[in-house]
Short mmCIF file of C-alpha atoms and ligand atoms in Angstrom, two decimals:
data_model
loop_
_atom_site.label_atom_id
_atom_site.label_comp_id
_atom_site.label_asym_id
_atom_site.label_seq_id
_atom_site.Cartn_x
_atom_site.Cartn_y
_atom_site.Cartn_z
CA MET A 3 15.11 194.83 147.48
CA MET A 4 18.00 193.41 145.54
CA THR A 5 17.54 191.90 142.14
CA MET A 6 19.08 188.70 141.29
CA PRO A 7 20.42 187.51 137.72
CA THR A 8 18.16 185.16 135.78
CA GLY A 9 19.35 181.76 135.32
CA ASN A 10 21.55 181.32 132.55
CA GLY A 11 22.82 178.31 134.07
CA ALA A 12 26.52 179.89 134.83
CA ARG A 13 25.59 177.09 138.25
CA GLY A 14 24.70 174.17 136.90
CA SER A 15 21.35 172.72 135.97
CA VAL A 16 18.62 171.79 138.53
CA ALA A 17 16.38 169.32 137.68
CA ILE A 18 12.80 169.85 139.48
CA VAL A 19 10.63 167.24 140.07
CA GLY A 20 6.96 168.76 140.61
CA ALA A 21 5.18 171.92 139.80
CA GLY A 22 3.07 172.75 142.54
CA ALA A 23 3.44 176.01 144.34
CA VAL A 24 6.25 174.61 146.07
CA GLY A 25 8.45 173.26 143.05
CA LEU A 26 8.17 176.30 140.96
CA ALA A 27 9.06 178.41 143.61
CA CYS A 28 12.48 176.97 144.00
CA ALA A 29 12.90 176.44 140.58
CA ARG A 30 12.23 180.47 140.33
CA ALA A 31 14.36 180.97 143.02
CA LEU A 32 17.22 178.94 141.61
CA GLN A 33 16.76 180.55 138.30
CA ARG A 34 17.34 183.94 139.66
CA SER A 35 20.95 182.87 141.36
CA GLY A 36 22.17 181.81 138.09
CA HIS A 37 20.87 177.87 138.12
CA ALA A 38 19.77 176.38 135.04
CA VAL A 39 16.55 174.66 136.03
CA THR A 40 14.46 172.03 134.43
CA VAL A 41 10.90 171.15 135.77
CA PHE A 42 8.99 168.04 135.78
CA ASP A 43 5.18 167.56 135.94
CA PRO A 44 3.03 164.93 133.93
CA ALA A 45 -0.19 166.60 135.64
CA GLU A 46 -2.13 169.23 134.22
CA LEU A 47 -0.84 172.69 135.78
CA GLY A 48 -3.43 174.56 138.09
CA SER A 49 -5.13 170.51 138.75
CA GLY A 50 -2.94 169.96 142.14
CA ALA A 51 -3.13 171.22 145.91
CA SER A 52 -1.16 174.08 144.92
CA SER A 53 -4.32 175.77 142.72
CA GLY A 54 -7.47 174.45 144.79
CA ASN A 55 -6.27 175.28 147.87
CA ALA A 56 -7.81 178.34 149.91
CA GLY A 57 -5.46 180.51 148.98
CA LEU A 58 -4.60 181.85 152.46
CA ILE A 59 -1.00 182.89 153.33
CA ALA A 60 -0.44 182.19 157.16
CA GLY A 61 -3.91 181.56 157.69
CA SER A 62 -3.67 179.41 160.91
CA ALA A 63 0.03 179.55 160.64
CA VAL A 64 1.57 178.81 163.72
CA ILE A 65 -1.02 176.31 165.58
CA PRO A 66 -0.04 172.42 164.71
CA GLU A 67 -3.04 170.29 164.49
CA ALA A 68 -0.61 167.82 165.84
CA ASN A 69 -1.62 168.64 169.65
CA MET A 70 -2.80 167.22 172.74
CA ARG A 71 -6.33 169.09 172.24
CA THR A 72 -6.88 167.35 168.99
CA LEU A 73 -5.65 164.12 169.17
CA CYS A 74 -8.14 163.86 172.76
CA GLU A 75 -10.68 165.19 170.14
CA ILE A 76 -10.01 162.79 167.25
CA PRO A 77 -12.87 159.92 168.20
CA GLN A 78 -15.47 162.38 168.39
CA LEU A 79 -14.46 164.44 165.40
CA LEU A 80 -14.55 160.74 163.79
CA PHE A 81 -17.52 159.93 164.56
CA ARG A 82 -19.86 162.97 164.18
CA ALA A 83 -21.96 162.97 161.21
CA ASN A 84 -21.01 165.64 159.09
CA GLY A 85 -17.99 166.47 160.68
CA PRO A 86 -14.76 167.77 159.02
CA LEU A 87 -12.26 164.61 159.78
CA THR A 88 -13.26 161.76 157.76
CA LEU A 89 -11.01 158.36 157.51
CA ARG A 90 -11.43 155.59 155.13
CA LEU A 91 -11.31 152.14 156.97
CA SER A 92 -9.21 150.76 154.28
CA HIS A 93 -6.33 153.36 154.13
CA LEU A 94 -5.81 152.71 158.45
CA PRO A 95 -2.88 150.24 157.49
CA ARG A 96 -1.12 152.62 155.36
CA MET A 97 -1.13 154.97 157.39
CA ALA A 98 0.44 153.65 160.55
CA PRO A 99 3.76 155.34 160.59
CA PHE A 100 2.12 158.35 160.21
CA LEU A 101 -0.31 157.63 162.88
CA TRP A 102 2.66 156.69 165.56
CA HIS A 103 5.06 159.65 164.75
CA PHE A 104 1.59 161.90 164.57
CA VAL A 105 0.59 161.08 168.43
CA LYS A 106 4.39 160.97 169.65
CA SER A 107 4.32 164.92 167.44
CA CYS A 108 0.97 165.86 169.90
CA ARG A 109 2.79 165.55 173.22
CA PRO A 110 2.92 168.83 175.17
CA SER A 111 6.74 169.00 174.96
CA GLU A 112 6.22 169.68 171.68
CA PHE A 113 3.99 172.03 171.39
CA ASP A 114 6.04 174.96 171.65
CA ARG A 115 8.57 174.04 169.36
CA LEU A 116 6.14 172.76 166.86
CA SER A 117 4.65 175.85 166.92
CA ARG A 118 7.43 178.24 166.52
CA ALA A 119 9.08 175.56 163.61
CA MET A 120 5.85 176.93 162.23
CA ALA A 121 5.98 180.26 162.57
CA GLY A 122 9.55 180.12 161.41
CA LEU A 123 7.86 179.74 158.36
CA SER A 124 4.58 180.36 157.68
CA LEU A 125 4.37 183.94 159.16
CA ALA A 126 7.31 185.28 156.86
CA GLY A 127 5.65 183.78 153.91
CA PHE A 128 4.27 186.43 152.79
CA ASP A 129 7.14 188.45 152.68
CA HIS A 130 8.61 185.60 150.47
CA TRP A 131 6.61 185.73 147.89
CA MET A 132 6.82 188.85 147.66
CA ALA A 133 10.20 188.98 147.35
CA LEU A 134 10.22 186.27 144.56
CA LEU A 135 7.96 187.93 142.65
CA ASP A 136 9.42 191.18 142.69
CA ASP A 137 10.20 191.05 138.92
CA LEU A 138 6.58 189.51 138.57
CA GLU A 139 4.36 192.14 138.48
CA GLU A 140 1.12 190.16 136.95
CA ALA A 141 1.94 187.51 139.70
CA ARG A 142 2.46 189.67 142.65
CA SER A 143 -1.28 191.65 141.77
CA LEU A 144 -2.53 187.94 142.88
CA PHE A 145 -1.63 188.71 146.21
CA ARG A 146 -3.66 190.55 148.78
CA ARG A 147 -3.11 191.45 152.55
CA ASP A 148 -6.82 192.10 153.91
CA GLY A 149 -6.40 190.09 156.88
CA CYS A 150 -8.08 186.98 157.93
CA LEU A 151 -11.48 186.55 160.32
CA TYR A 152 -11.52 183.28 161.99
CA LEU A 153 -15.04 183.15 162.87
CA TYR A 154 -16.42 181.63 165.99
CA LEU A 155 -20.38 180.08 165.84
CA SER A 156 -20.83 179.70 169.40
CA ASP A 157 -19.42 180.84 172.85
CA LYS A 158 -18.16 177.68 173.92
CA GLU A 159 -15.86 177.38 170.00
CA ARG A 160 -14.66 181.44 170.74
CA ARG A 161 -13.63 180.61 174.07
CA LYS A 162 -11.33 176.97 172.92
CA ALA A 163 -10.07 179.07 170.74
CA GLU A 164 -8.51 181.41 173.53
CA ASN A 165 -5.25 179.11 173.83
CA ASP A 166 -4.41 179.55 169.98
CA ASN A 167 -5.05 182.97 170.37
CA GLN A 168 -2.67 183.60 173.25
CA THR A 169 -0.22 181.53 170.88
CA ARG A 170 -1.06 183.31 167.62
CA ARG A 171 0.05 186.62 169.74
CA ALA A 172 2.93 185.24 170.99
CA ARG A 173 4.30 184.32 167.82
CA GLY A 174 3.77 187.71 166.72
CA MET A 175 0.40 188.02 164.91
CA PRO A 176 -1.56 190.99 165.31
CA LEU A 177 -5.17 190.20 166.47
CA VAL A 178 -8.03 192.29 167.02
CA GLU A 179 -10.99 191.05 168.82
CA LEU A 180 -14.76 191.36 167.11
CA THR A 181 -17.83 191.39 168.46
CA PRO A 182 -20.96 189.85 166.60
CA ALA A 183 -22.04 193.37 165.44
CA GLU A 184 -19.08 194.52 164.34
CA VAL A 185 -18.63 190.99 162.19
CA LYS A 186 -22.04 191.73 160.62
CA GLU A 187 -21.01 195.03 159.62
CA ARG A 188 -17.62 193.40 157.97
CA VAL A 189 -19.68 190.52 156.32
CA PRO A 190 -23.29 191.98 156.03
CA ASP A 191 -24.61 188.86 153.83
CA LEU A 192 -23.52 186.40 156.53
CA GLY A 193 -26.92 184.91 157.38
CA ILE A 194 -25.90 183.18 160.70
CA GLU A 195 -25.79 184.52 164.20
CA THR A 196 -21.92 184.38 165.55
CA ALA A 197 -19.99 184.42 168.94
CA GLY A 198 -17.79 186.85 166.95
CA ALA A 199 -14.61 186.75 165.62
CA VAL A 200 -10.94 187.64 165.73
CA LEU A 201 -9.09 188.91 162.34
CA ALA A 202 -5.48 187.77 162.45
CA LYS A 203 -4.31 191.40 160.54
CA SER A 204 -1.13 190.55 158.86
CA SER A 205 -2.98 187.21 156.95
CA GLY A 206 -2.95 187.76 152.81
CA HIS A 207 -4.68 185.65 150.37
CA VAL A 208 -4.14 184.40 146.99
CA VAL A 209 -7.31 185.81 144.54
CA ALA A 210 -5.95 183.06 142.02
CA PRO A 211 -3.42 180.26 142.89
CA ASP A 212 -3.77 178.48 139.70
CA ALA A 213 -3.08 182.03 137.67
CA LEU A 214 0.25 182.32 140.17
CA CYS A 215 1.14 178.83 139.79
CA ARG A 216 0.76 179.20 135.39
CA THR A 217 2.33 182.85 135.53
CA LEU A 218 5.51 181.48 137.50
CA LEU A 219 5.87 178.49 135.33
CA GLN A 220 5.50 180.58 132.00
CA ARG A 221 8.16 183.36 133.28
CA ILE A 222 10.34 180.45 134.26
CA ILE A 223 10.51 179.19 130.58
CA ALA A 224 10.95 182.94 128.89
CA ASP A 225 13.93 183.21 131.17
CA GLY A 226 15.26 179.85 129.94
CA GLY A 227 14.04 177.70 131.93
CA THR A 228 12.44 174.08 130.71
CA PHE A 229 9.24 172.59 131.37
CA HIS A 230 8.78 168.72 130.61
CA PRO A 231 5.36 167.25 131.00
CA VAL A 232 6.55 163.68 131.73
CA ALA A 233 6.17 161.65 135.40
CA VAL A 234 9.88 161.30 136.66
CA THR A 235 9.20 157.66 137.19
CA ASP A 236 13.32 156.89 138.94
CA LEU A 237 16.44 158.74 139.53
CA VAL A 238 19.93 157.46 138.14
CA THR A 239 22.67 157.85 140.40
CA ALA A 240 26.45 157.28 141.04
CA GLU A 241 28.85 156.78 143.09
CA LYS A 242 26.00 158.66 145.63
CA ARG A 243 25.18 161.13 143.65
CA VAL A 244 22.09 161.86 141.16
CA THR A 245 23.22 162.06 137.70
CA ALA A 246 20.18 162.28 135.85
CA VAL A 247 16.40 161.71 136.31
CA ARG A 248 14.32 158.89 134.44
CA ALA A 249 11.23 160.16 132.77
CA SER A 250 8.03 157.77 132.30
CA SER A 251 9.09 158.81 127.96
CA GLY A 252 12.06 156.44 128.51
CA ASP A 253 14.10 159.21 128.54
CA ASP A 254 16.94 160.01 130.90
CA PHE A 255 17.64 164.04 131.84
CA PRO A 256 21.25 164.66 133.13
CA ALA A 257 21.12 166.99 135.84
CA ASP A 258 23.92 168.66 138.28
CA ARG A 259 21.24 169.17 141.03
CA LEU A 260 18.13 167.54 141.76
CA VAL A 261 15.22 168.82 143.98
CA LEU A 262 12.47 166.53 144.70
CA ALA A 263 8.74 168.64 145.19
CA ALA A 264 6.37 166.08 144.26
CA GLY A 265 4.02 166.89 147.42
CA ALA A 266 2.12 164.17 148.52
CA TYR A 267 3.72 161.79 145.56
CA SER A 268 7.44 162.51 146.79
CA ARG A 269 7.79 159.14 148.66
CA PRO A 270 8.69 156.60 146.48
CA LEU A 271 11.49 158.98 144.52
CA ALA A 272 12.44 159.84 148.32
CA ALA A 273 12.83 155.97 149.07
CA ARG A 274 15.34 155.91 146.01
CA LEU A 275 17.74 157.73 147.94
CA GLY A 276 17.36 156.26 151.26
CA LEU A 277 14.54 158.15 152.97
CA PHE A 278 11.30 156.72 154.24
CA PRO A 279 9.35 159.46 155.70
CA PRO A 280 5.88 159.05 156.79
CA LEU A 281 4.57 161.18 154.37
CA ASP A 282 0.69 160.99 154.07
CA SER A 283 -1.90 162.73 152.22
CA GLN A 284 -4.96 164.47 153.61
CA ARG A 285 -7.02 164.96 150.80
CA GLY A 286 -9.35 168.44 150.98
CA TYR A 287 -12.52 169.49 149.23
CA HIS A 288 -13.75 172.98 148.12
CA ILE A 289 -16.23 174.38 145.96
CA MET A 290 -16.39 177.58 143.95
CA VAL A 291 -19.27 179.66 143.42
CA ARG A 292 -18.68 181.83 140.72
CA GLU A 293 -21.84 183.61 140.72
CA ALA A 294 -21.14 185.33 144.15
CA ALA A 295 -17.87 186.61 143.44
CA ASN A 296 -18.52 189.95 145.87
CA ALA A 297 -20.20 187.94 148.43
CA ILE A 298 -17.17 188.84 150.76
CA ALA A 299 -14.35 191.37 151.05
CA LEU A 300 -12.01 189.29 153.45
CA PRO A 301 -11.47 185.22 153.57
CA MET A 302 -12.71 183.71 156.93
CA LEU A 303 -11.38 180.52 158.79
CA VAL A 304 -14.41 178.68 160.48
CA PRO A 305 -12.56 176.17 162.91
CA SER A 306 -16.08 174.19 163.75
CA LEU A 307 -16.87 173.45 160.31
CA GLY A 308 -13.20 172.97 159.35
CA MET A 309 -13.55 175.45 156.40
CA ALA A 310 -12.23 178.67 154.94
CA VAL A 311 -14.15 180.77 152.67
CA THR A 312 -11.65 183.38 150.30
CA PRO A 313 -12.97 185.91 147.99
CA MET A 314 -11.47 185.05 144.84
CA ARG A 315 -11.40 186.41 141.48
CA GLU A 316 -13.72 183.70 139.60
CA GLY A 317 -16.05 183.35 143.04
CA VAL A 318 -16.00 182.58 146.49
CA ARG A 319 -13.97 179.23 147.50
CA PHE A 320 -15.39 177.20 150.05
CA ALA A 321 -12.21 174.91 151.21
CA GLY A 322 -11.24 172.63 153.59
CA LEU A 323 -12.06 169.56 155.23
CA VAL A 324 -9.54 166.18 156.08
CA GLU A 325 -10.31 162.95 154.53
CA PHE A 326 -7.58 160.22 155.04
CA ALA A 327 -8.23 157.98 152.32
CA ASP A 328 -5.80 156.64 149.37
CA MET A 329 -4.80 158.82 147.02
CA ASP A 330 -5.91 156.74 143.36
CA SER A 331 -9.35 156.52 145.63
CA ALA A 332 -12.34 158.21 144.50
CA PRO A 333 -13.49 161.38 146.26
CA SER A 334 -16.32 161.40 148.48
CA PRO A 335 -19.17 163.02 146.84
CA ALA A 336 -20.51 162.95 150.94
CA LEU A 337 -17.84 165.98 151.35
CA HIS A 338 -18.73 168.07 148.51
CA ARG A 339 -22.47 167.88 149.53
CA LEU A 340 -21.42 168.79 153.47
CA LEU A 341 -19.14 171.68 152.15
CA LYS A 342 -22.19 172.92 150.18
CA HIS A 343 -24.46 172.62 153.07
CA SER A 344 -21.91 174.48 155.49
CA ALA A 345 -21.76 177.34 152.69
CA ARG A 346 -25.87 177.46 152.76
CA ARG A 347 -25.58 178.02 156.97
CA LEU A 348 -23.06 180.57 156.51
CA PHE A 349 -24.95 182.07 153.48
CA PRO A 350 -28.34 181.19 152.73
CA GLN A 351 -28.99 183.06 149.60
CA MET A 352 -25.92 181.25 148.12
CA GLN A 353 -26.56 179.17 145.15
CA THR A 354 -24.48 175.89 145.39
CA GLU A 355 -25.78 173.83 142.57
CA THR A 356 -23.85 175.09 140.14
CA ALA A 357 -20.59 175.36 142.13
CA VAL A 358 -17.24 173.61 140.61
CA GLU A 359 -16.34 170.87 142.82
CA TRP A 360 -12.36 170.26 143.56
CA ALA A 361 -10.30 167.28 145.50
CA GLY A 362 -6.85 167.02 145.56
CA GLN A 363 -4.03 165.96 147.94
CA ARG A 364 -2.54 167.67 150.99
CA PRO A 365 0.87 166.43 151.37
CA SER A 366 1.38 166.07 155.10
CA LEU A 367 4.15 165.04 157.84
CA PRO A 368 2.70 163.80 161.03
CA ASP A 369 4.60 167.10 162.65
CA CYS A 370 2.75 169.51 160.31
CA LEU A 371 6.37 170.69 159.24
CA PRO A 372 7.78 169.98 155.66
CA ILE A 373 11.18 168.76 155.01
CA ILE A 374 13.11 170.72 153.41
CA ASP A 375 17.00 169.48 153.70
CA ARG A 376 19.81 167.73 151.78
CA ALA A 377 19.19 164.18 150.87
CA PRO A 378 21.09 162.37 153.45
CA GLY A 379 24.11 160.87 151.71
CA PHE A 380 23.33 162.04 148.44
CA PRO A 381 25.08 165.51 148.66
CA ASN A 382 23.50 166.98 145.57
CA ALA A 383 20.06 166.25 145.91
CA TYR A 384 17.50 168.19 147.90
CA PHE A 385 14.19 167.66 149.50
CA ALA A 386 11.33 169.91 149.61
CA PHE A 387 8.16 168.04 150.38
CA GLY A 388 5.16 167.52 152.64
CA HIS A 389 3.71 171.56 153.49
CA GLY A 390 0.52 169.73 154.84
CA GLN A 391 -1.97 172.66 155.51
CA MET A 392 0.66 175.49 154.91
CA GLY A 393 2.29 174.43 151.17
CA LEU A 394 0.93 178.17 149.55
CA THR A 395 2.17 179.88 152.65
CA GLN A 396 5.69 178.21 152.85
CA ALA A 397 5.90 177.30 149.22
CA ALA A 398 8.09 180.84 148.57
CA VAL A 399 10.11 180.64 151.44
CA THR A 400 11.29 177.09 151.18
CA GLY A 401 12.28 178.24 147.26
CA HIS A 402 14.79 180.68 148.80
CA ALA A 403 15.53 178.09 151.88
CA ILE A 404 16.46 175.35 148.94
CA ARG A 405 18.50 178.46 146.99
CA ALA A 406 20.51 178.73 150.11
CA LEU A 407 21.53 175.40 150.70
CA ILE A 408 22.35 174.93 146.82
CA ASP A 409 24.65 177.80 146.87
CA ASN A 410 25.70 177.40 150.30
CA ALA A 411 24.62 180.65 151.49
CA THR A 412 22.20 181.55 154.65
CA PRO A 413 19.04 180.29 154.88
CA PRO A 414 16.33 182.24 155.88
CA VAL A 415 15.34 180.12 158.84
CA ASP A 416 16.95 178.22 160.96
CA LEU A 417 16.10 174.64 158.96
CA THR A 418 17.17 172.48 162.01
CA PRO A 419 13.42 171.33 162.39
CA TYR A 420 12.50 170.82 159.14
CA ARG A 421 15.64 168.22 158.70
CA ALA A 422 14.69 164.78 156.85
CA THR A 423 15.82 162.21 159.21
CA ARG A 424 14.15 163.24 161.80
CA PHE A 425 11.99 160.72 161.90
CA SER A 426 14.07 157.51 161.73
CA LYS A 427 15.90 156.27 164.61
CA ARG A 428 19.07 157.98 163.26
CA GLY A 429 18.07 161.27 163.20
CA ALA A 430 15.25 161.81 166.24
C1 LIG B 19 -8.50 172.02 150.06
C2 LIG B 19 -6.91 172.53 151.12
C3 LIG B 19 -7.22 173.64 151.18
C4 LIG B 19 -5.64 174.82 151.44
N1 LIG B 19 -5.68 176.17 151.85
C5 LIG B 19 -4.37 176.50 151.52
C6 LIG B 19 -4.13 177.80 152.40
O1 LIG B 19 -5.09 178.33 152.33
N2 LIG B 19 -2.89 178.30 152.69
C7 LIG B 19 -1.68 177.45 152.51
O2 LIG B 19 -0.99 177.63 152.37
N3 LIG B 19 -1.78 176.23 152.31
C8 LIG B 19 -2.92 175.39 152.10
N4 LIG B 19 -3.03 174.63 151.19
C9 LIG B 19 -2.32 173.32 151.14
C10 LIG B 19 -1.50 173.80 150.32
O3 LIG B 19 -2.70 173.64 148.96
C11 LIG B 19 -0.24 172.59 150.03
O4 LIG B 19 0.57 172.51 151.12
C12 LIG B 19 0.71 172.85 148.46
O5 LIG B 19 -0.13 173.36 147.46
C13 LIG B 19 1.55 171.76 148.62
O6 LIG B 19 2.55 172.20 147.62
P1 LIG B 19 3.27 171.01 146.81
O7 LIG B 19 4.08 172.04 145.64
O8 LIG B 19 4.31 170.66 147.34
O9 LIG B 19 2.40 169.91 146.13
P2 LIG B 19 1.52 170.03 144.48
O10 LIG B 19 0.73 170.96 144.61
O11 LIG B 19 0.55 168.61 145.20
O12 LIG B 19 2.35 169.47 143.54
C14 LIG B 19 3.12 168.65 143.86
C15 LIG B 19 3.44 168.41 141.97
O13 LIG B 19 4.03 167.05 141.65
C16 LIG B 19 3.81 166.29 140.61
N5 LIG B 19 3.94 164.96 140.56
C17 LIG B 19 4.55 164.25 141.73
N6 LIG B 19 4.78 163.30 141.36
C18 LIG B 19 5.20 163.65 139.96
C19 LIG B 19 6.47 162.73 139.60
N7 LIG B 19 6.90 161.26 139.73
N8 LIG B 19 7.15 163.23 138.71
C20 LIG B 19 6.93 164.66 138.31
N9 LIG B 19 5.81 165.24 139.05
C21 LIG B 19 5.39 164.78 139.67
C22 LIG B 19 2.44 166.20 140.77
O14 LIG B 19 1.98 166.56 139.56
C23 LIG B 19 1.82 167.85 141.55
O15 LIG B 19 1.68 168.61 140.27
C24 LIG B 19 -4.31 173.74 151.24
C25 LIG B 19 -4.55 172.39 150.44
C26 LIG B 19 -6.19 171.44 150.00
C27 LIG B 19 -6.11 170.32 149.19
#
């Protein structure tokens, strides 16, 4: 593995907006190639999607939620009591651009392209994390590669998943079919009859996503990077270049380059640079059952419950669900109750009363792909946002891609599917 020099600023300064997994991975990748990095984020580290997620690396990986089957199922999913998908009607007008592009992305002719583009980022996700952290053992030690079970609760569900599993195999994901008895052997505490499972052998997980972010930021600072716990409220531009970021403190911080990685909150600053992406938030939920630290040995995805179950350092995390709602609205207590109910359905002995509850925003674009690109018309500004359900998986590869764009090097994957203008008439 090649060791990169750490950031002495010889290549100029980069302001990074957002200290989630994506912003931090970009910052570290740039620092290691000689850039002086400054990261901005007003939120408490560990409070956003990058720490509240299910921790899976390449969990569902290559199946875009934008597909014809999902589109047909949406009415049924929305009206199903206690279903994994909810929409607050007050949010509907705001999500019209997202919906329009989502429907277009569901066309059967798009499936193969989107699936390949997801695979391009996701399947290399684990290896890119290992490369990014090859000098940071404390963070590397948070990663496991034990695989992930797709657990089916009925034969109908298992049959329905056959096409998805064919696609996974076609993209190069090794899958092993497990009978109900074999599932029971691997997860002895499971208190429900299953119709078997499929084991995705190459998937990994992170046992403490918040510690990953914390450790990364500490190392960035130790190697000379700067962190400002403030929001970036505006960008200062001159002659089609970003010259500084303006912070909520009122200060301007000059920078040679800008990376916008503010997750679901990226839209206002992207708009300052003339881009209006149909970015929306899919709020997700988790509960963490601390007492159950040893209940399972490997992560599981339970598609019918819209939920992942992940063994983490501090307990078992049940995470998932999708809620379309205004970002400033309060999380729904009913969805936390639903997660607790599902947890007890799988593990009747699980004590969920004292579970820690969390909710946060997935930064979602309608075609399930992020934007990783230079800002059109602003050659020193870069976009890295919109990673949806896959941002933990794709953060390190995104960091390496942004570094390649800035350093004029060959990116780790062809970045055409992730271009910024793909939703505008100009870029369609
Ligand atoms: C329940 C749930 C389960 C998930 N499970 C998985 C999984 O198993 N695997 C996977 O790969 N992905 C998963 N995801 C998705 C993943 O967590 C996200 O895609 C990823 O965290 C997005 O990272 P980010 O850095 O882009 O955004 P964020 O983590 O949201 O970080 C953006 C940061 O930008 C900051 N910010 C916003 N505005 C400003 C501003 N103006 N100035 C400065 N800073 C600003 C915010 O405070 C925030 O800290 C899950 C998400 C959820 C919600």
